[in-house]
């Protein structure tokens, strides 16, 4: 089953249940200066979840392209990509838990034919303000029973606190301001099984594995949010008269479950991109997993961001695009990659079934990425020339074009390379230089405070996203 077929089945399933399909919103939100990218399917629907009437009614479905800058640090593991497609369905004060949970379960186990024995679910455990979500537990027990599974709590159904199973725009119940809606959520996880020893071979091997463990054995494939309460002035939470459902399921994660493939970069969707990188680098994925995952992910994100007309720059979305391209290039070069355009071609080829826009914009995407690579290479050359001129003693250490060994430079010079040539601390180090990290971080903070003051409040969300790059893009050293 291809990614395109999963999308088709999903839309058809919910249309059969009287949902209206809404369009994929742009990746760069229009009229929303608080954030740089659309990061979930519900983001463009917030006004309707808060009570505005939607022109298409109370049952909606779509597939939304999303980019999560917050997940950049996760790239390199087996389950995260910064760009992915989120399949979503919504009830705007219409149906609730007893419809939503059976529908998701039927879609996964019947339409996608995922083995129910591989599925585990989580619910909200309750706290002082809100009771445990026993309603969802009862529904889950019945659903599993129908497929011959005795779903016991702490065996197949797990209750977690608010940090895992509660949604509101401002976080857990105690952080919600008066008037704010929120509620418990119920997630479905797919288990790749103990036999693959994913947990034992991970950095989490010393802690006990559980469904929400980050080792990669269990992956969250879907999340149904039940927007059911409202925070009152006196701090209590009261039930909303017309609660909403907000469902999100990652297409790429569902493909993992459908293919029983624990590596998001090895599915039928992204596997061919990795193969293209192996060909261009004459290296194996097995020995260069992290670097090849970063190249794949960042080129994928760059293709979709540049397709929307964003240009690499030092501001907002352009800044994120610049960092993605440069970090992809760093890792590709580190692997002695020959032609990055072959990777771009592979991405477009793999995504054209669901996103024909990439084919239409192919030349533009390629030009945008390769031009930035050219600019970056020039900046690297200039940075090298600047340093060699300033520290002539290093010249004698040159081997061919490369610097031999490591040379300490002043923090002012490192900062100059950062502000004038756009080189991150890691990139400067990868050129063969060291400097005082602590002093650099202090200078960076002062610089950021200054630019934040200049930007005022306008790009609040954007600046928060920028913080993600506070350490600069890390070159993966294998
Ligand atoms: P995780 O804890 O795995 O990072 P999340 O809690 O951030 O996921 P949600 O915000 O609940 O995820 O998003 C809804 C769905 O989107 C998830 O159930 C998952 O299928 C998918 N998803 C979330 N983040 C990613 C990602 N970085 N890459 C691929 N799919 C993702
Ligand atoms: Mg979640």
GROMACS .gro file of C-alpha atoms and ligand atoms in nm:
model
  510
    1UNK     CA    1   0.000   0.000   0.000
    2UNK     CA    2   0.149   0.335  -0.101
    3UNK     CA    3   0.128   0.662   0.093
    4UNK     CA    4  -0.110   0.788  -0.177
    5UNK     CA    5  -0.340   0.490  -0.127
    6UNK     CA    6  -0.349   0.547   0.250
    7UNK     CA    7  -0.455   0.909   0.192
    8UNK     CA    8  -0.726   0.799  -0.052
    9UNK     CA    9  -0.864   0.539   0.190
   10UNK     CA   10  -0.861   0.785   0.479
   11UNK     CA   11  -1.049   1.057   0.294
   12UNK     CA   12  -1.300   0.807   0.156
   13UNK     CA   13  -1.355   0.657   0.501
   14UNK     CA   14  -1.446   0.991   0.657
   15UNK     CA   15  -1.643   1.113   0.355
   16UNK     CA   16  -1.849   0.797   0.400
   17UNK     CA   17  -1.918   0.927   0.751
   18UNK     CA   18  -2.040   1.260   0.613
   19UNK     CA   19  -1.721   1.461   0.649
   20UNK     CA   20  -1.636   1.738   0.404
   21UNK     CA   21  -1.281   1.756   0.276
   22UNK     CA   22  -1.103   2.084   0.334
   23UNK     CA   23  -0.798   2.201   0.140
   24UNK     CA   24  -0.439   2.163   0.250
   25UNK     CA   25  -0.339   2.506   0.388
   26UNK     CA   26  -0.007   2.659   0.284
   27UNK     CA   27   0.300   2.545   0.480
   28UNK     CA   28   0.375   2.911   0.548
   29UNK     CA   29   0.064   3.035   0.729
   30UNK     CA   30  -0.099   3.338   0.577
   31UNK     CA   31  -0.219   3.611   0.811
   32UNK     CA   32  -0.055   3.449   1.114
   33UNK     CA   33   0.266   3.625   1.215
   34UNK     CA   34   0.287   3.431   1.543
   35UNK     CA   35   0.438   3.120   1.389
   36UNK     CA   36   0.666   3.037   1.097
   37UNK     CA   37   0.511   2.716   0.969
   38UNK     CA   38   0.187   2.520   0.981
   39UNK     CA   39   0.273   2.247   1.229
   40UNK     CA   40  -0.054   2.057   1.260
   41UNK     CA   41  -0.379   2.009   1.074
   42UNK     CA   42  -0.574   2.186   1.347
   43UNK     CA   43  -0.368   2.506   1.333
   44UNK     CA   44  -0.570   2.665   1.050
   45UNK     CA   45  -0.891   2.548   1.223
   46UNK     CA   46  -0.840   2.714   1.563
   47UNK     CA   47  -1.112   2.981   1.510
   48UNK     CA   48  -1.369   2.708   1.436
   49UNK     CA   49  -1.261   2.493   1.729
   50UNK     CA   50  -1.316   2.802   1.942
   51UNK     CA   51  -1.673   2.840   1.820
   52UNK     CA   52  -1.684   3.016   1.482
   53UNK     CA   53  -1.915   2.849   1.229
   54UNK     CA   54  -1.730   2.665   0.953
   55UNK     CA   55  -1.882   2.713   0.604
   56UNK     CA   56  -1.851   2.340   0.530
   57UNK     CA   57  -2.027   2.221   0.842
   58UNK     CA   58  -1.941   2.034   1.159
   59UNK     CA   59  -1.755   1.729   1.017
   60UNK     CA   60  -1.428   1.799   0.840
   61UNK     CA   61  -1.142   1.590   0.703
   62UNK     CA   62  -0.812   1.672   0.532
   63UNK     CA   63  -0.446   1.593   0.477
   64UNK     CA   64  -0.222   1.878   0.583
   65UNK     CA   65   0.144   1.930   0.494
   66UNK     CA   66   0.323   2.028   0.814
   67UNK     CA   67   0.672   2.134   0.915
   68UNK     CA   68   0.781   2.106   1.279
   69UNK     CA   69   1.086   2.313   1.356
   70UNK     CA   70   1.064   2.183   1.715
   71UNK     CA   71   1.148   1.834   1.590
   72UNK     CA   72   1.477   1.936   1.428
   73UNK     CA   73   1.676   1.804   1.725
   74UNK     CA   74   1.502   1.466   1.689
   75UNK     CA   75   1.616   1.414   1.331
   76UNK     CA   76   1.841   1.113   1.317
   77UNK     CA   77   1.608   0.882   1.510
   78UNK     CA   78   1.381   0.626   1.343
   79UNK     CA   79   1.043   0.798   1.382
   80UNK     CA   80   1.071   1.174   1.325
   81UNK     CA   81   1.091   1.394   1.018
   82UNK     CA   82   1.054   1.772   1.025
   83UNK     CA   83   0.819   1.767   0.725
   84UNK     CA   84   0.533   1.519   0.721
   85UNK     CA   85   0.167   1.493   0.622
   86UNK     CA   86  -0.092   1.494   0.895
   87UNK     CA   87  -0.425   1.330   0.825
   88UNK     CA   88  -0.695   1.497   1.028
   89UNK     CA   89  -1.063   1.478   1.103
   90UNK     CA   90  -1.270   1.713   1.317
   91UNK     CA   91  -1.599   1.726   1.493
   92UNK     CA   92  -1.702   2.084   1.557
   93UNK     CA   93  -1.948   2.023   1.839
   94UNK     CA   94  -2.086   1.721   1.651
   95UNK     CA   95  -1.978   1.359   1.727
   96UNK     CA   96  -1.753   1.264   2.020
   97UNK     CA   97  -1.558   0.975   2.173
   98UNK     CA   98  -1.803   0.693   2.100
   99UNK     CA   99  -1.786   0.768   1.727
  100UNK     CA  100  -1.424   0.883   1.698
  101UNK     CA  101  -1.244   0.594   1.867
  102UNK     CA  102  -1.434   0.317   1.681
  103UNK     CA  103  -1.378   0.499   1.351
  104UNK     CA  104  -1.000   0.530   1.398
  105UNK     CA  105  -0.980   0.171   1.514
  106UNK     CA  106  -1.181   0.047   1.214
  107UNK     CA  107  -0.973   0.257   0.974
  108UNK     CA  108  -0.646   0.118   1.110
  109UNK     CA  109  -0.745  -0.247   1.148
  110UNK     CA  110  -0.988  -0.291   0.856
  111UNK     CA  111  -0.894  -0.039   0.587
  112UNK     CA  112  -0.519  -0.040   0.653
  113UNK     CA  113  -0.523  -0.401   0.779
  114UNK     CA  114  -0.294  -0.327   1.073
  115UNK     CA  115  -0.286  -0.620   1.317
  116UNK     CA  116  -0.479  -0.506   1.631
  117UNK     CA  117  -0.245  -0.716   1.849
  118UNK     CA  118   0.026  -0.463   1.759
  119UNK     CA  119  -0.176  -0.166   1.886
  120UNK     CA  120  -0.159  -0.011   2.235
  121UNK     CA  121  -0.351   0.292   2.354
  122UNK     CA  122  -0.311   0.570   2.610
  123UNK     CA  123  -0.561   0.790   2.793
  124UNK     CA  124  -0.551   1.075   3.047
  125UNK     CA  125  -0.509   0.952   3.406
  126UNK     CA  126  -0.688   1.249   3.566
  127UNK     CA  127  -0.574   1.498   3.829
  128UNK     CA  128  -0.720   1.723   4.098
  129UNK     CA  129  -0.917   1.926   3.844
  130UNK     CA  130  -1.035   1.666   3.594
  131UNK     CA  131  -1.135   1.300   3.636
  132UNK     CA  132  -0.961   1.008   3.464
  133UNK     CA  133  -1.087   0.948   3.108
  134UNK     CA  134  -1.277   0.629   3.193
  135UNK     CA  135  -1.516   0.691   2.903
  136UNK     CA  136  -1.235   0.628   2.653
  137UNK     CA  137  -1.112   0.327   2.852
  138UNK     CA  138  -1.458   0.165   2.832
  139UNK     CA  139  -1.477   0.226   2.457
  140UNK     CA  140  -1.126   0.084   2.399
  141UNK     CA  141  -1.206  -0.229   2.600
  142UNK     CA  142  -1.512  -0.297   2.387
  143UNK     CA  143  -1.329  -0.234   2.061
  144UNK     CA  144  -1.045  -0.471   2.148
  145UNK     CA  145  -1.293  -0.729   2.276
  146UNK     CA  146  -1.464  -0.736   1.937
  147UNK     CA  147  -1.137  -0.848   1.777
  148UNK     CA  148  -1.076  -1.108   2.047
  149UNK     CA  149  -0.835  -0.911   2.264
  150UNK     CA  150  -0.885  -0.876   2.638
  151UNK     CA  151  -0.756  -0.519   2.675
  152UNK     CA  152  -0.657  -0.471   3.037
  153UNK     CA  153  -0.534  -0.150   3.193
  154UNK     CA  154  -0.156  -0.142   3.228
  155UNK     CA  155  -0.133  -0.416   2.966
  156UNK     CA  156  -0.290  -0.266   2.655
  157UNK     CA  157  -0.449   0.056   2.782
  158UNK     CA  158  -0.223   0.294   2.972
  159UNK     CA  159  -0.312   0.609   3.162
  160UNK     CA  160  -0.064   0.898   3.163
  161UNK     CA  161  -0.058   1.242   3.327
  162UNK     CA  162  -0.128   1.576   3.159
  163UNK     CA  163   0.217   1.618   3.004
  164UNK     CA  164   0.141   1.322   2.775
  165UNK     CA  165  -0.235   1.303   2.741
  166UNK     CA  166  -0.381   1.650   2.775
  167UNK     CA  167  -0.420   1.914   2.509
  168UNK     CA  168  -0.479   2.286   2.532
  169UNK     CA  169  -0.307   2.570   2.353
  170UNK     CA  170  -0.135   2.665   2.676
  171UNK     CA  171  -0.045   2.319   2.808
  172UNK     CA  172  -0.169   2.133   3.120
  173UNK     CA  173  -0.491   2.236   3.305
  174UNK     CA  174  -0.316   2.455   3.565
  175UNK     CA  175  -0.152   2.661   3.288
  176UNK     CA  176  -0.477   2.730   3.103
  177UNK     CA  177  -0.611   3.086   3.128
  178UNK     CA  178  -0.979   3.151   3.204
  179UNK     CA  179  -1.200   3.093   2.899
  180UNK     CA  180  -0.954   2.849   2.738
  181UNK     CA  181  -1.082   2.514   2.605
  182UNK     CA  182  -0.884   2.191   2.643
  183UNK     CA  183  -0.922   1.825   2.715
  184UNK     CA  184  -0.780   1.476   2.737
  185UNK     CA  185  -0.643   1.291   2.437
  186UNK     CA  186  -0.609   0.928   2.346
  187UNK     CA  187  -0.312   0.809   2.144
  188UNK     CA  188  -0.256   0.484   1.955
  189UNK     CA  189   0.089   0.328   1.947
  190UNK     CA  190   0.222   0.057   1.716
  191UNK     CA  191   0.456  -0.198   1.870
  192UNK     CA  192   0.744  -0.329   1.655
  193UNK     CA  193   0.788  -0.613   1.902
  194UNK     CA  194   1.045  -0.723   2.158
  195UNK     CA  195   1.226  -0.951   1.914
  196UNK     CA  196   1.390  -0.661   1.725
  197UNK     CA  197   1.563  -0.557   2.052
  198UNK     CA  198   1.508  -0.189   1.964
  199UNK     CA  199   1.501  -0.089   2.331
  200UNK     CA  200   1.810  -0.288   2.430
  201UNK     CA  201   2.007  -0.131   2.145
  202UNK     CA  202   1.897   0.225   2.222
  203UNK     CA  203   2.033   0.493   2.454
  204UNK     CA  204   1.731   0.425   2.679
  205UNK     CA  205   1.832   0.066   2.756
  206UNK     CA  206   1.886   0.142   3.124
  207UNK     CA  207   1.529   0.260   3.184
  208UNK     CA  208   1.222   0.039   3.174
  209UNK     CA  209   1.051   0.038   2.833
  210UNK     CA  210   0.686   0.152   2.814
  211UNK     CA  211   0.459   0.270   2.533
  212UNK     CA  212   0.567   0.633   2.566
  213UNK     CA  213   0.937   0.538   2.583
  214UNK     CA  214   1.155   0.724   2.332
  215UNK     CA  215   1.355   0.416   2.231
  216UNK     CA  216   1.156   0.366   1.911
  217UNK     CA  217   1.003   0.026   1.985
  218UNK     CA  218   0.655   0.178   2.018
  219UNK     CA  219   0.560   0.464   1.788
  220UNK     CA  220   0.271   0.699   1.828
  221UNK     CA  221   0.069   0.676   1.508
  222UNK     CA  222  -0.249   0.867   1.593
  223UNK     CA  223  -0.384   1.114   1.846
  224UNK     CA  224  -0.751   1.191   1.912
  225UNK     CA  225  -0.792   1.509   2.116
  226UNK     CA  226  -1.119   1.556   2.299
  227UNK     CA  227  -1.171   1.926   2.357
  228UNK     CA  228  -1.419   1.882   2.633
  229UNK     CA  229  -1.357   2.137   2.913
  230UNK     CA  230  -1.338   2.510   2.964
  231UNK     CA  231  -1.134   2.684   3.229
  232UNK     CA  232  -1.345   2.913   3.448
  233UNK     CA  233  -1.250   3.236   3.624
  234UNK     CA  234  -1.241   3.052   3.960
  235UNK     CA  235  -0.984   2.805   3.821
  236UNK     CA  236  -1.219   2.508   3.788
  237UNK     CA  237  -1.277   2.318   3.465
  238UNK     CA  238  -1.635   2.276   3.351
  239UNK     CA  239  -1.764   2.058   3.066
  240UNK     CA  240  -1.820   2.237   2.734
  241UNK     CA  241  -2.180   2.207   2.612
  242UNK     CA  242  -2.059   2.112   2.262
  243UNK     CA  243  -1.719   1.941   2.280
  244UNK     CA  244  -1.493   1.903   1.973
  245UNK     CA  245  -1.279   1.623   1.837
  246UNK     CA  246  -0.941   1.701   1.680
  247UNK     CA  247  -0.767   1.399   1.528
  248UNK     CA  248  -0.414   1.387   1.385
  249UNK     CA  249  -0.236   1.087   1.237
  250UNK     CA  250   0.099   1.112   1.060
  251UNK     CA  251   0.086   0.957   0.714
  252UNK     CA  252   0.454   0.858   0.726
  253UNK     CA  253   0.401   0.697   1.069
  254UNK     CA  254   0.098   0.503   0.942
  255UNK     CA  255   0.312   0.377   0.655
  256UNK     CA  256   0.561   0.244   0.915
  257UNK     CA  257   0.282   0.045   1.076
  258UNK     CA  258   0.137  -0.075   0.744
  259UNK     CA  259   0.480  -0.196   0.631
  260UNK     CA  260   0.584  -0.313   0.981
  261UNK     CA  261   0.902  -0.117   0.918
  262UNK     CA  262   1.060   0.041   1.228
  263UNK     CA  263   1.265   0.295   1.032
  264UNK     CA  264   1.079   0.592   0.881
  265UNK     CA  265   1.370   0.635   0.637
  266UNK     CA  266   1.335   0.279   0.507
  267UNK     CA  267   0.969   0.274   0.406
  268UNK     CA  268   0.862   0.258   0.043
  269UNK     CA  269   0.836   0.639   0.061
  270UNK     CA  270   1.178   0.749   0.191
  271UNK     CA  271   1.382   0.433   0.123
  272UNK     CA  272   1.449   0.532  -0.241
  273UNK     CA  273   1.583   0.872  -0.126
  274UNK     CA  274   1.832   0.693   0.099
  275UNK     CA  275   1.929   0.469  -0.196
  276UNK     CA  276   1.996   0.782  -0.405
  277UNK     CA  277   2.225   0.913  -0.129
  278UNK     CA  278   2.407   0.579  -0.105
  279UNK     CA  279   2.468   0.597  -0.480
  280UNK     CA  280   2.597   0.954  -0.469
  281UNK     CA  281   2.827   0.886  -0.175
  282UNK     CA  282   2.937   0.528  -0.247
  283UNK     CA  283   2.865   0.458   0.118
  284UNK     CA  284   2.620   0.232   0.296
  285UNK     CA  285   2.322   0.354   0.493
  286UNK     CA  286   2.397   0.096   0.759
  287UNK     CA  287   2.727   0.261   0.848
  288UNK     CA  288   2.610   0.622   0.802
  289UNK     CA  289   2.256   0.614   0.931
  290UNK     CA  290   2.238   0.948   1.113
  291UNK     CA  291   2.408   1.158   0.845
  292UNK     CA  292   2.196   1.005   0.567
  293UNK     CA  293   1.876   1.057   0.768
  294UNK     CA  294   1.965   1.425   0.817
  295UNK     CA  295   2.036   1.474   0.446
  296UNK     CA  296   1.707   1.304   0.352
  297UNK     CA  297   1.499   1.493   0.606
  298UNK     CA  298   1.649   1.834   0.540
  299UNK     CA  299   1.631   1.807   0.161
  300UNK     CA  300   1.271   1.689   0.194
  301UNK     CA  301   1.183   1.992   0.411
  302UNK     CA  302   1.379   2.224   0.180
  303UNK     CA  303   1.186   2.099  -0.125
  304UNK     CA  304   0.848   2.170   0.031
  305UNK     CA  305   0.946   2.503   0.186
  306UNK     CA  306   1.108   2.635  -0.131
  307UNK     CA  307   0.813   2.510  -0.340
  308UNK     CA  308   0.606   2.773  -0.157
  309UNK     CA  309   0.837   3.049  -0.276
  310UNK     CA  310   1.047   3.093   0.042
  311UNK     CA  311   1.403   3.203  -0.036
  312UNK     CA  312   1.700   3.123   0.189
  313UNK     CA  313   1.779   3.430   0.399
  314UNK     CA  314   1.867   3.538   0.751
  315UNK     CA  315   1.509   3.593   0.858
  316UNK     CA  316   1.209   3.387   0.956
  317UNK     CA  317   1.120   3.098   0.722
  318UNK     CA  318   1.415   3.186   0.497
  319UNK     CA  319   1.647   3.137   0.791
  320UNK     CA  320   1.513   2.790   0.864
  321UNK     CA  321   1.540   2.701   0.493
  322UNK     CA  322   1.900   2.827   0.484
  323UNK     CA  323   1.990   2.617   0.788
  324UNK     CA  324   1.823   2.306   0.645
  325UNK     CA  325   2.008   2.336   0.314
  326UNK     CA  326   2.344   2.411   0.476
  327UNK     CA  327   2.317   2.130   0.727
  328UNK     CA  328   2.208   1.886   0.454
  329UNK     CA  329   2.506   1.996   0.246
  330UNK     CA  330   2.749   1.966   0.540
  331UNK     CA  331   2.642   1.609   0.601
  332UNK     CA  332   2.636   1.523   0.231
  333UNK     CA  333   2.989   1.663   0.184
  334UNK     CA  334   3.108   1.483   0.494
  335UNK     CA  335   3.001   1.162   0.318
  336UNK     CA  336   3.186   1.280   0.002
  337UNK     CA  337   2.854   1.309  -0.183
  338UNK     CA  338   2.880   1.397  -0.550
  339UNK     CA  339   2.554   1.542  -0.683
  340UNK     CA  340   2.295   1.680  -0.441
  341UNK     CA  341   2.046   1.735  -0.725
  342UNK     CA  342   2.006   1.355  -0.749
  343UNK     CA  343   1.871   1.364  -0.392
  344UNK     CA  344   1.630   1.646  -0.477
  345UNK     CA  345   1.512   1.445  -0.778
  346UNK     CA  346   1.457   1.138  -0.562
  347UNK     CA  347   1.245   1.339  -0.313
  348UNK     CA  348   1.030   1.489  -0.588
  349UNK     CA  349   0.989   1.148  -0.750
  350UNK     CA  350   0.875   0.992  -0.424
  351UNK     CA  351   0.627   1.266  -0.330
  352UNK     CA  352   0.481   1.351  -0.671
  353UNK     CA  353   0.192   1.105  -0.628
  354UNK     CA  354   0.046   1.304  -0.337
  355UNK     CA  355   0.206   1.643  -0.408
  356UNK     CA  356   0.220   1.719  -0.782
  357UNK     CA  357   0.319   2.076  -0.687
  358UNK     CA  358   0.676   1.949  -0.647
  359UNK     CA  359   0.690   1.845  -1.012
  360UNK     CA  360   0.548   2.176  -1.124
  361UNK     CA  361   0.804   2.365  -0.914
  362UNK     CA  362   1.090   2.124  -0.970
  363UNK     CA  363   1.325   2.364  -1.155
  364UNK     CA  364   1.257   2.638  -0.901
  365UNK     CA  365   1.322   2.404  -0.606
  366UNK     CA  366   1.644   2.273  -0.756
  367UNK     CA  367   1.768   2.622  -0.839
  368UNK     CA  368   1.686   2.754  -0.489
  369UNK     CA  369   1.868   2.470  -0.311
  370UNK     CA  370   2.171   2.455  -0.542
  371UNK     CA  371   2.216   2.835  -0.544
  372UNK     CA  372   2.222   2.835  -0.164
  373UNK     CA  373   2.478   2.555  -0.170
  374UNK     CA  374   2.690   2.766  -0.405
  375UNK     CA  375   2.662   3.070  -0.176
  376UNK     CA  376   2.748   2.857   0.121
  377UNK     CA  377   3.055   2.708  -0.049
  378UNK     CA  378   3.174   3.061  -0.131
  379UNK     CA  379   3.119   3.165   0.232
  380UNK     CA  380   3.321   2.866   0.349
  381UNK     CA  381   3.607   2.958   0.113
  382UNK     CA  382   3.601   3.320   0.229
  383UNK     CA  383   3.598   3.213   0.592
  384UNK     CA  384   3.900   2.993   0.533
  385UNK     CA  385   4.082   3.275   0.353
  386UNK     CA  386   4.002   3.520   0.635
  387UNK     CA  387   4.137   3.287   0.899
  388UNK     CA  388   4.448   3.190   0.706
  389UNK     CA  389   4.529   3.559   0.654
  390UNK     CA  390   4.471   3.637   1.021
  391UNK     CA  391   4.660   3.336   1.153
  392UNK     CA  392   4.946   3.294   0.907
  393UNK     CA  393   5.112   3.029   1.119
  394UNK     CA  394   4.830   2.795   1.026
  395UNK     CA  395   4.925   2.819   0.659
  396UNK     CA  396   5.224   2.600   0.721
  397UNK     CA  397   4.983   2.339   0.849
  398UNK     CA  398   4.792   2.322   0.524
  399UNK     CA  399   4.776   1.987   0.357
  400UNK     CA  400   4.656   2.050   0.006
  401UNK     CA  401   4.347   2.259   0.058
  402UNK     CA  402   4.276   2.130   0.405
  403UNK     CA  403   4.396   2.255   0.739
  404UNK     CA  404   4.594   2.013   0.942
  405UNK     CA  405   4.503   1.976   1.307
  406UNK     CA  406   4.304   2.215   1.517
  407UNK     CA  407   4.382   2.580   1.574
  408UNK     CA  408   4.245   2.806   1.846
  409UNK     CA  409   4.098   3.133   1.719
  410UNK     CA  410   3.959   3.425   1.920
  411UNK     CA  411   3.592   3.430   2.006
  412UNK     CA  412   3.562   3.761   1.818
  413UNK     CA  413   3.685   3.594   1.502
  414UNK     CA  414   3.451   3.302   1.549
  415UNK     CA  415   3.169   3.548   1.599
  416UNK     CA  416   3.272   3.741   1.291
  417UNK     CA  417   3.256   3.420   1.086
  418UNK     CA  418   2.912   3.359   1.230
  419UNK     CA  419   2.763   3.703   1.166
  420UNK     CA  420   2.941   3.790   0.842
  421UNK     CA  421   2.968   3.452   0.669
  422UNK     CA  422   2.674   3.276   0.833
  423UNK     CA  423   2.886   2.992   0.972
  424UNK     CA  424   2.754   2.824   1.282
  425UNK     CA  425   2.991   2.727   1.567
  426UNK     CA  426   2.984   2.365   1.452
  427UNK     CA  427   3.063   2.460   1.097
  428UNK     CA  428   3.358   2.669   1.211
  429UNK     CA  429   3.483   2.374   1.411
  430UNK     CA  430   3.443   2.142   1.116
  431UNK     CA  431   3.683   2.372   0.929
  432UNK     CA  432   3.949   2.286   1.187
  433UNK     CA  433   3.919   2.565   1.447
  434UNK     CA  434   3.836   2.580   1.814
  435UNK     CA  435   3.740   2.875   2.030
  436UNK     CA  436   3.605   2.952   2.375
  437UNK     CA  437   3.255   2.799   2.361
  438UNK     CA  438   3.135   2.973   2.676
  439UNK     CA  439   3.242   3.319   2.560
  440UNK     CA  440   3.085   3.249   2.221
  441UNK     CA  441   2.754   3.152   2.382
  442UNK     CA  442   2.757   3.474   2.587
  443UNK     CA  443   2.824   3.687   2.280
  444UNK     CA  444   2.550   3.502   2.095
  445UNK     CA  445   2.304   3.571   2.377
  446UNK     CA  446   2.385   3.942   2.378
  447UNK     CA  447   2.343   3.946   1.998
  448UNK     CA  448   2.009   3.765   2.019
  449UNK     CA  449   1.879   3.995   2.294
  450UNK     CA  450   1.963   4.289   2.075
  451UNK     CA  451   1.793   4.152   1.765
  452UNK     CA  452   1.494   4.041   1.970
  453UNK     CA  453   1.454   4.396   2.097
  454UNK     CA  454   1.471   4.516   1.738
  455UNK     CA  455   1.210   4.267   1.621
  456UNK     CA  456   0.972   4.370   1.899
  457UNK     CA  457   0.670   4.149   1.945
  458UNK     CA  458   0.593   4.100   1.579
  459UNK     CA  459   0.761   3.765   1.532
  460UNK     CA  460   0.704   3.619   1.872
  461UNK     CA  461   0.634   3.268   1.746
  462UNK     CA  462   0.906   3.304   1.488
  463UNK     CA  463   1.165   3.398   1.742
  464UNK     CA  464   1.064   3.102   1.953
  465UNK     CA  465   1.128   2.886   1.648
  466UNK     CA  466   1.465   3.055   1.599
  467UNK     CA  467   1.569   2.949   1.947
  468UNK     CA  468   1.579   2.598   1.808
  469UNK     CA  469   1.890   2.687   1.624
  470UNK     CA  470   2.060   2.839   1.923
  471UNK     CA  471   2.349   2.599   1.894
  472UNK     CA  472   2.365   2.636   1.517
  473UNK     CA  473   2.306   2.337   1.295
  474UNK     CA  474   2.507   2.042   1.417
  475UNK     CA  475   2.713   1.856   1.164
  476UNK     CA  476   2.669   1.494   1.239
  477UNK     CA  477   3.013   1.346   1.297
  478UNK     CA  478   3.009   0.977   1.230
  479LIG     P1  479   0.588   1.235   1.909
  479LIG     O1  480   0.565   1.231   2.058
  479LIG     O2  481   0.607   1.102   1.847
  479LIG     O3  482   0.694   1.334   1.869
  479LIG     P2  483   0.370   1.417   1.897
  479LIG     O4  484   0.309   1.391   2.030
  479LIG     O5  485   0.451   1.538   1.879
  479LIG     O6  486   0.452   1.290   1.845
  479LIG     P3  487   0.115   1.497   1.786
  479LIG     O7  488   0.142   1.640   1.810
  479LIG     O8  489   0.016   1.427   1.872
  479LIG     O9  490   0.252   1.415   1.788
  479LIG    O10  491   0.083   1.481   1.630
  479LIG     C1  492  -0.014   1.393   1.576
  479LIG     C2  493   0.048   1.284   1.492
  479LIG    O11  494   0.144   1.335   1.398
  479LIG     C3  495   0.127   1.181   1.572
  479LIG    O12  496   0.040   1.085   1.624
  479LIG     C4  497   0.218   1.122   1.465
  479LIG    O13  498   0.150   1.026   1.388
  479LIG     C5  499   0.248   1.240   1.376
  479LIG     N1  500   0.378   1.304   1.403
  479LIG     C6  501   0.408   1.393   1.501
  479LIG     N2  502   0.535   1.435   1.494
  479LIG     C7  503   0.588   1.372   1.386
  479LIG     C8  504   0.717   1.376   1.322
  479LIG     N3  505   0.814   1.456   1.365
  479LIG     N4  506   0.738   1.298   1.214
  479LIG     C9  507   0.639   1.219   1.164
  479LIG     N5  508   0.517   1.212   1.220
  479LIG    C10  509   0.490   1.287   1.328
  480LIG    MG1  510   0.112   1.324   2.087
   0.00000   0.00000   0.00000
